[in-house]
Amino acid sequence: MIIETYSPQETFAFGKLIGETAKPGQIYTLIGDLGVGKTVFTQGVAEGLSIKEPICSPTFTIIQEYESGRLPFYHFDVYRIGDAEEMEEIGYDDYFFGKGICLIEWANLIEEILPEDVIQVEIRKDLEKGFDYRKITIQG
Ligand code: ADP
Ligand code: MG
Protein backbone atom coordinates (compact mmCIF):
# COMPACT_ATOMS: atom_id res chain seq x y z
CA MET A 1 0.00 0.00 0.00
CA ILE A 2 1.28 3.46 -0.86
CA ILE A 3 0.19 6.65 0.89
CA GLU A 4 1.27 10.08 -0.31
CA THR A 5 1.36 12.98 2.12
CA TYR A 6 1.90 16.68 1.49
CA SER A 7 2.42 17.98 5.03
CA PRO A 8 3.72 16.78 8.43
CA GLN A 9 0.10 16.85 9.67
CA GLU A 10 -0.89 14.28 7.05
CA THR A 11 2.01 11.99 7.96
CA PHE A 12 1.07 12.36 11.63
CA ALA A 13 -2.55 11.50 10.81
CA PHE A 14 -1.48 8.38 8.93
CA GLY A 15 0.69 7.30 11.89
CA LYS A 16 -2.27 7.90 14.17
CA LEU A 17 -4.42 5.59 12.06
CA ILE A 18 -1.73 2.91 12.35
CA GLY A 19 -1.64 3.38 16.14
CA GLU A 20 -5.42 3.16 16.38
CA THR A 21 -5.58 -0.09 14.46
CA ALA A 22 -2.38 -1.79 15.77
CA LYS A 23 -2.91 -5.19 17.32
CA PRO A 24 -1.07 -6.57 20.39
CA GLY A 25 2.34 -7.97 19.50
CA GLN A 26 2.61 -6.15 16.16
CA ILE A 27 6.08 -5.05 15.06
CA TYR A 28 6.58 -2.15 12.66
CA THR A 29 9.90 -1.42 11.02
CA LEU A 30 10.51 2.16 9.94
CA ILE A 31 13.04 3.05 7.26
CA GLY A 32 13.89 6.43 5.80
CA ASP A 33 16.62 9.05 5.60
CA LEU A 34 17.28 11.69 8.22
CA GLY A 35 14.62 14.41 8.22
CA VAL A 36 12.14 12.41 6.17
CA GLY A 37 9.48 12.28 8.91
CA LYS A 38 10.11 9.14 10.96
CA THR A 39 9.62 11.01 14.24
CA VAL A 40 6.50 12.76 12.96
CA PHE A 41 5.07 9.38 11.94
CA THR A 42 6.02 7.81 15.29
CA GLN A 43 4.36 10.66 17.20
CA GLY A 44 1.20 9.94 15.23
CA VAL A 45 1.37 6.24 16.14
CA ALA A 46 1.75 7.19 19.82
CA GLU A 47 -1.27 9.51 19.57
CA GLY A 48 -3.25 6.68 17.99
CA LEU A 49 -2.34 4.50 20.97
CA SER A 50 -3.55 7.30 23.31
CA ILE A 51 -0.09 7.79 24.80
CA LYS A 52 0.00 10.97 26.81
CA GLU A 53 3.71 11.61 27.35
CA PRO A 54 5.92 13.23 24.67
CA ILE A 55 7.86 10.96 22.30
CA CYS A 56 11.62 11.39 22.53
CA SER A 57 14.04 9.89 20.07
CA PRO A 58 15.71 6.85 21.66
CA THR A 59 18.95 7.26 19.69
CA PHE A 60 21.21 6.96 22.73
CA THR A 61 19.10 4.53 24.71
CA ILE A 62 18.09 2.20 21.82
CA ILE A 63 14.64 1.80 23.35
CA GLN A 64 12.02 4.05 24.93
CA GLU A 65 9.04 2.43 26.62
CA TYR A 66 5.63 4.06 26.97
CA GLU A 67 3.05 2.42 29.20
CA SER A 68 0.33 5.07 29.39
CA GLY A 69 -1.53 4.13 26.22
CA ARG A 70 -4.01 1.55 25.01
CA LEU A 71 -1.11 -0.92 24.61
CA PRO A 72 2.55 -0.74 25.70
CA PHE A 73 4.61 1.01 23.04
CA TYR A 74 8.28 0.16 22.51
CA HIS A 75 10.09 2.63 20.31
CA PHE A 76 13.52 1.37 19.15
CA ASP A 77 16.23 3.24 17.32
CA VAL A 78 18.96 0.73 16.55
CA TYR A 79 21.14 3.09 14.50
CA ARG A 80 23.96 2.96 17.03
CA ILE A 81 23.83 -0.73 17.65
CA GLY A 82 27.05 -2.63 16.82
CA ASP A 83 25.49 -5.98 16.12
CA ALA A 84 22.45 -8.07 16.91
CA GLU A 85 24.19 -9.39 20.05
CA GLU A 86 23.64 -6.01 21.69
CA MET A 87 19.94 -6.58 21.19
CA GLU A 88 20.27 -9.77 23.24
CA GLU A 89 21.77 -7.70 26.04
CA ILE A 90 18.76 -5.41 26.20
CA GLY A 91 16.46 -8.44 26.21
CA TYR A 92 14.79 -7.59 22.92
CA ASP A 93 12.76 -10.79 22.74
CA ASP A 94 10.62 -9.74 25.72
CA TYR A 95 9.56 -6.76 23.60
CA PHE A 96 9.35 -8.46 20.19
CA PHE A 97 7.30 -11.36 21.48
CA GLY A 98 5.25 -9.49 24.09
CA LYS A 99 1.81 -7.89 23.97
CA GLY A 100 2.92 -4.37 23.13
CA ILE A 101 3.57 -2.56 19.88
CA CYS A 102 7.17 -2.35 18.66
CA LEU A 103 8.34 0.31 16.24
CA ILE A 104 11.96 -0.11 15.11
CA GLU A 105 13.86 2.63 13.33
CA TRP A 106 16.82 1.46 11.19
CA ALA A 107 15.54 -2.12 11.48
CA ASN A 108 17.61 -3.14 8.45
CA LEU A 109 20.65 -3.18 10.79
CA ILE A 110 19.18 -6.03 12.84
CA GLU A 111 17.52 -7.91 10.02
CA GLU A 112 18.75 -11.34 11.20
CA ILE A 113 16.77 -11.19 14.45
CA LEU A 114 13.53 -9.75 13.05
CA PRO A 115 10.51 -12.05 13.02
CA GLU A 116 9.00 -12.71 9.60
CA ASP A 117 5.63 -11.09 10.19
CA VAL A 118 6.76 -7.49 10.65
CA ILE A 119 4.99 -4.63 8.90
CA GLN A 120 7.49 -2.58 6.94
CA VAL A 121 7.06 1.17 6.65
CA GLU A 122 9.30 3.20 4.37
CA ILE A 123 9.16 6.97 3.99
CA ARG A 124 10.78 8.71 1.02
CA LYS A 125 10.95 12.21 -0.35
CA ASP A 126 10.52 13.08 -4.00
CA LEU A 127 11.64 16.65 -4.46
CA GLU A 128 10.08 16.80 -7.92
CA LYS A 129 6.72 16.58 -6.16
CA GLY A 130 7.52 19.34 -3.70
CA PHE A 131 9.53 19.89 -0.54
CA ASP A 132 6.80 18.58 1.78
CA TYR A 133 5.83 15.57 -0.32
CA ARG A 134 6.39 12.13 1.22
CA LYS A 135 5.71 8.69 -0.21
CA ILE A 136 4.95 6.16 2.53
CA THR A 137 5.10 2.52 1.49
CA ILE A 138 3.68 0.00 3.91
CA GLN A 139 3.81 -3.74 3.39
CA GLY A 140 3.38 -6.93 5.35
P1 ADP B 1 13.31 11.94 11.00
O1 ADP B 1 12.81 11.45 12.33
O2 ADP B 1 13.00 11.00 9.86
O3 ADP B 1 14.76 12.31 11.01
P2 ADP B 1 11.59 14.18 11.58
O4 ADP B 1 10.24 13.55 11.73
O5 ADP B 1 12.32 14.54 12.83
O6 ADP B 1 12.51 13.26 10.64
O7 ADP B 1 11.49 15.50 10.72
C1 ADP B 1 10.75 15.60 9.51
C2 ADP B 1 10.73 17.06 9.08
O8 ADP B 1 10.14 17.18 7.79
C3 ADP B 1 9.94 17.93 10.03
O9 ADP B 1 10.59 19.18 10.16
C4 ADP B 1 8.59 18.08 9.31
O10 ADP B 1 7.95 19.29 9.63
C5 ADP B 1 9.05 18.09 7.85
N1 ADP B 1 8.03 17.65 6.89
C6 ADP B 1 7.65 18.32 5.80
N2 ADP B 1 6.73 17.68 5.09
C7 ADP B 1 6.49 16.52 5.76
C8 ADP B 1 5.63 15.40 5.50
N3 ADP B 1 4.82 15.30 4.43
N4 ADP B 1 5.66 14.39 6.42
C9 ADP B 1 6.46 14.44 7.48
N5 ADP B 1 7.31 15.46 7.78
C10 ADP B 1 7.33 16.50 6.91
MG1 MG C 1 13.78 11.04 14.14
mmCIF file of C-alpha atoms and ligand atoms in Angstrom:
data_model
loop_
_atom_site.group_PDB
_atom_site.id
_atom_site.type_symbol
_atom_site.label_atom_id
_atom_site.label_comp_id
_atom_site.label_asym_id
_atom_site.label_seq_id
_atom_site.Cartn_x
_atom_site.Cartn_y
_atom_site.Cartn_z
ATOM 1 C CA MET A 1 0.000 0.000 0.000
ATOM 2 C CA ILE A 2 1.284 3.463 -0.858
ATOM 3 C CA ILE A 3 0.190 6.648 0.893
ATOM 4 C CA GLU A 4 1.267 10.079 -0.306
ATOM 5 C CA THR A 5 1.364 12.985 2.120
ATOM 6 C CA TYR A 6 1.896 16.675 1.489
ATOM 7 C CA SER A 7 2.425 17.977 5.034
ATOM 8 C CA PRO A 8 3.716 16.781 8.426
ATOM 9 C CA GLN A 9 0.103 16.851 9.666
ATOM 10 C CA GLU A 10 -0.889 14.284 7.049
ATOM 11 C CA THR A 11 2.015 11.993 7.962
ATOM 12 C CA PHE A 12 1.072 12.358 11.629
ATOM 13 C CA ALA A 13 -2.551 11.497 10.810
ATOM 14 C CA PHE A 14 -1.479 8.380 8.935
ATOM 15 C CA GLY A 15 0.691 7.303 11.887
ATOM 16 C CA LYS A 16 -2.275 7.903 14.166
ATOM 17 C CA LEU A 17 -4.422 5.590 12.061
ATOM 18 C CA ILE A 18 -1.729 2.913 12.354
ATOM 19 C CA GLY A 19 -1.640 3.376 16.141
ATOM 20 C CA GLU A 20 -5.423 3.164 16.382
ATOM 21 C CA THR A 21 -5.584 -0.094 14.461
ATOM 22 C CA ALA A 22 -2.384 -1.786 15.770
ATOM 23 C CA LYS A 23 -2.907 -5.195 17.315
ATOM 24 C CA PRO A 24 -1.073 -6.570 20.387
ATOM 25 C CA GLY A 25 2.336 -7.968 19.499
ATOM 26 C CA GLN A 26 2.613 -6.153 16.162
ATOM 27 C CA ILE A 27 6.081 -5.051 15.062
ATOM 28 C CA TYR A 28 6.579 -2.149 12.655
ATOM 29 C CA THR A 29 9.901 -1.422 11.022
ATOM 30 C CA LEU A 30 10.510 2.156 9.940
ATOM 31 C CA ILE A 31 13.042 3.045 7.263
ATOM 32 C CA GLY A 32 13.893 6.427 5.799
ATOM 33 C CA ASP A 33 16.625 9.051 5.596
ATOM 34 C CA LEU A 34 17.280 11.689 8.220
ATOM 35 C CA GLY A 35 14.615 14.406 8.223
ATOM 36 C CA VAL A 36 12.140 12.409 6.168
ATOM 37 C CA GLY A 37 9.482 12.284 8.912
ATOM 38 C CA LYS A 38 10.107 9.136 10.965
ATOM 39 C CA THR A 39 9.625 11.005 14.235
ATOM 40 C CA VAL A 40 6.496 12.765 12.956
ATOM 41 C CA PHE A 41 5.069 9.380 11.936
ATOM 42 C CA THR A 42 6.018 7.809 15.294
ATOM 43 C CA GLN A 43 4.362 10.660 17.200
ATOM 44 C CA GLY A 44 1.202 9.935 15.235
ATOM 45 C CA VAL A 45 1.374 6.238 16.139
ATOM 46 C CA ALA A 46 1.746 7.187 19.815
ATOM 47 C CA GLU A 47 -1.265 9.506 19.575
ATOM 48 C CA GLY A 48 -3.249 6.677 17.993
ATOM 49 C CA LEU A 49 -2.339 4.501 20.972
ATOM 50 C CA SER A 50 -3.555 7.302 23.307
ATOM 51 C CA ILE A 51 -0.088 7.791 24.800
ATOM 52 C CA LYS A 52 0.002 10.971 26.812
ATOM 53 C CA GLU A 53 3.709 11.610 27.345
ATOM 54 C CA PRO A 54 5.916 13.231 24.670
ATOM 55 C CA ILE A 55 7.856 10.964 22.300
ATOM 56 C CA CYS A 56 11.617 11.388 22.535
ATOM 57 C CA SER A 57 14.036 9.887 20.074
ATOM 58 C CA PRO A 58 15.714 6.847 21.661
ATOM 59 C CA THR A 59 18.952 7.262 19.686
ATOM 60 C CA PHE A 60 21.214 6.961 22.728
ATOM 61 C CA THR A 61 19.103 4.532 24.714
ATOM 62 C CA ILE A 62 18.092 2.202 21.818
ATOM 63 C CA ILE A 63 14.640 1.799 23.354
ATOM 64 C CA GLN A 64 12.024 4.045 24.931
ATOM 65 C CA GLU A 65 9.040 2.428 26.618
ATOM 66 C CA TYR A 66 5.630 4.059 26.971
ATOM 67 C CA GLU A 67 3.051 2.416 29.200
ATOM 68 C CA SER A 68 0.333 5.073 29.386
ATOM 69 C CA GLY A 69 -1.531 4.127 26.216
ATOM 70 C CA ARG A 70 -4.013 1.549 25.013
ATOM 71 C CA LEU A 71 -1.108 -0.918 24.614
ATOM 72 C CA PRO A 72 2.548 -0.739 25.703
ATOM 73 C CA PHE A 73 4.608 1.010 23.044
ATOM 74 C CA TYR A 74 8.279 0.158 22.507
ATOM 75 C CA HIS A 75 10.093 2.628 20.309
ATOM 76 C CA PHE A 76 13.515 1.368 19.152
ATOM 77 C CA ASP A 77 16.229 3.238 17.322
ATOM 78 C CA VAL A 78 18.956 0.726 16.547
ATOM 79 C CA TYR A 79 21.136 3.094 14.495
ATOM 80 C CA ARG A 80 23.959 2.956 17.034
ATOM 81 C CA ILE A 81 23.834 -0.733 17.655
ATOM 82 C CA GLY A 82 27.049 -2.627 16.822
ATOM 83 C CA ASP A 83 25.486 -5.985 16.122
ATOM 84 C CA ALA A 84 22.446 -8.073 16.908
ATOM 85 C CA GLU A 85 24.186 -9.386 20.049
ATOM 86 C CA GLU A 86 23.641 -6.009 21.692
ATOM 87 C CA MET A 87 19.941 -6.582 21.186
ATOM 88 C CA GLU A 88 20.275 -9.771 23.235
ATOM 89 C CA GLU A 89 21.770 -7.699 26.044
ATOM 90 C CA ILE A 90 18.763 -5.405 26.205
ATOM 91 C CA GLY A 91 16.457 -8.436 26.206
ATOM 92 C CA TYR A 92 14.788 -7.589 22.916
ATOM 93 C CA ASP A 93 12.761 -10.795 22.745
ATOM 94 C CA ASP A 94 10.621 -9.745 25.716
ATOM 95 C CA TYR A 95 9.561 -6.759 23.596
ATOM 96 C CA PHE A 96 9.354 -8.462 20.194
ATOM 97 C CA PHE A 97 7.300 -11.363 21.483
ATOM 98 C CA GLY A 98 5.251 -9.491 24.090
ATOM 99 C CA LYS A 99 1.812 -7.890 23.973
ATOM 100 C CA GLY A 100 2.922 -4.375 23.133
ATOM 101 C CA ILE A 101 3.568 -2.559 19.876
ATOM 102 C CA CYS A 102 7.167 -2.346 18.658
ATOM 103 C CA LEU A 103 8.341 0.307 16.236
ATOM 104 C CA ILE A 104 11.955 -0.112 15.115
ATOM 105 C CA GLU A 105 13.855 2.635 13.332
ATOM 106 C CA TRP A 106 16.815 1.462 11.193
ATOM 107 C CA ALA A 107 15.539 -2.120 11.481
ATOM 108 C CA ASN A 108 17.614 -3.140 8.453
ATOM 109 C CA LEU A 109 20.650 -3.177 10.794
ATOM 110 C CA ILE A 110 19.177 -6.026 12.843
ATOM 111 C CA GLU A 111 17.518 -7.914 10.017
ATOM 112 C CA GLU A 112 18.745 -11.338 11.196
ATOM 113 C CA ILE A 113 16.772 -11.193 14.447
ATOM 114 C CA LEU A 114 13.529 -9.753 13.050
ATOM 115 C CA PRO A 115 10.506 -12.050 13.023
ATOM 116 C CA GLU A 116 9.001 -12.713 9.605
ATOM 117 C CA ASP A 117 5.630 -11.093 10.191
ATOM 118 C CA VAL A 118 6.758 -7.490 10.654
ATOM 119 C CA ILE A 119 4.992 -4.632 8.895
ATOM 120 C CA GLN A 120 7.489 -2.577 6.936
ATOM 121 C CA VAL A 121 7.057 1.172 6.646
ATOM 122 C CA GLU A 122 9.302 3.198 4.371
ATOM 123 C CA ILE A 123 9.158 6.968 3.987
ATOM 124 C CA ARG A 124 10.782 8.708 1.025
ATOM 125 C CA LYS A 125 10.954 12.205 -0.347
ATOM 126 C CA ASP A 126 10.520 13.078 -4.001
ATOM 127 C CA LEU A 127 11.642 16.646 -4.462
ATOM 128 C CA GLU A 128 10.083 16.801 -7.916
ATOM 129 C CA LYS A 129 6.719 16.580 -6.165
ATOM 130 C CA GLY A 130 7.517 19.340 -3.700
ATOM 131 C CA PHE A 131 9.529 19.891 -0.541
ATOM 132 C CA ASP A 132 6.802 18.578 1.782
ATOM 133 C CA TYR A 133 5.826 15.572 -0.322
ATOM 134 C CA ARG A 134 6.393 12.127 1.223
ATOM 135 C CA LYS A 135 5.708 8.685 -0.209
ATOM 136 C CA ILE A 136 4.954 6.161 2.530
ATOM 137 C CA THR A 137 5.098 2.520 1.490
ATOM 138 C CA ILE A 138 3.675 -0.001 3.914
ATOM 139 C CA GLN A 139 3.807 -3.742 3.388
ATOM 140 C CA GLY A 140 3.375 -6.925 5.347
HETATM 141 P P1 ADP B 1 13.307 11.938 10.999
HETATM 142 O O1 ADP B 1 12.809 11.449 12.331
HETATM 143 O O2 ADP B 1 13.004 11.002 9.860
HETATM 144 O O3 ADP B 1 14.756 12.314 11.009
HETATM 145 P P2 ADP B 1 11.591 14.178 11.575
HETATM 146 O O4 ADP B 1 10.243 13.548 11.730
HETATM 147 O O5 ADP B 1 12.323 14.544 12.832
HETATM 148 O O6 ADP B 1 12.515 13.262 10.636
HETATM 149 O O7 ADP B 1 11.485 15.501 10.717
HETATM 150 C C1 ADP B 1 10.753 15.602 9.512
HETATM 151 C C2 ADP B 1 10.732 17.059 9.078
HETATM 152 O O8 ADP B 1 10.136 17.177 7.791
HETATM 153 C C3 ADP B 1 9.938 17.929 10.035
HETATM 154 O O9 ADP B 1 10.591 19.175 10.162
HETATM 155 C C4 ADP B 1 8.594 18.081 9.306
HETATM 156 O O10 ADP B 1 7.951 19.294 9.629
HETATM 157 C C5 ADP B 1 9.054 18.089 7.850
HETATM 158 N N1 ADP B 1 8.033 17.650 6.892
HETATM 159 C C6 ADP B 1 7.654 18.321 5.799
HETATM 160 N N2 ADP B 1 6.734 17.678 5.091
HETATM 161 C C7 ADP B 1 6.493 16.516 5.759
HETATM 162 C C8 ADP B 1 5.628 15.399 5.503
HETATM 163 N N3 ADP B 1 4.822 15.305 4.428
HETATM 164 N N4 ADP B 1 5.655 14.390 6.422
HETATM 165 C C9 ADP B 1 6.464 14.445 7.481
HETATM 166 N N5 ADP B 1 7.308 15.459 7.780
HETATM 167 C C10 ADP B 1 7.332 16.499 6.914
HETATM 168 MG MG MG B 2 13.776 11.043 14.143
#
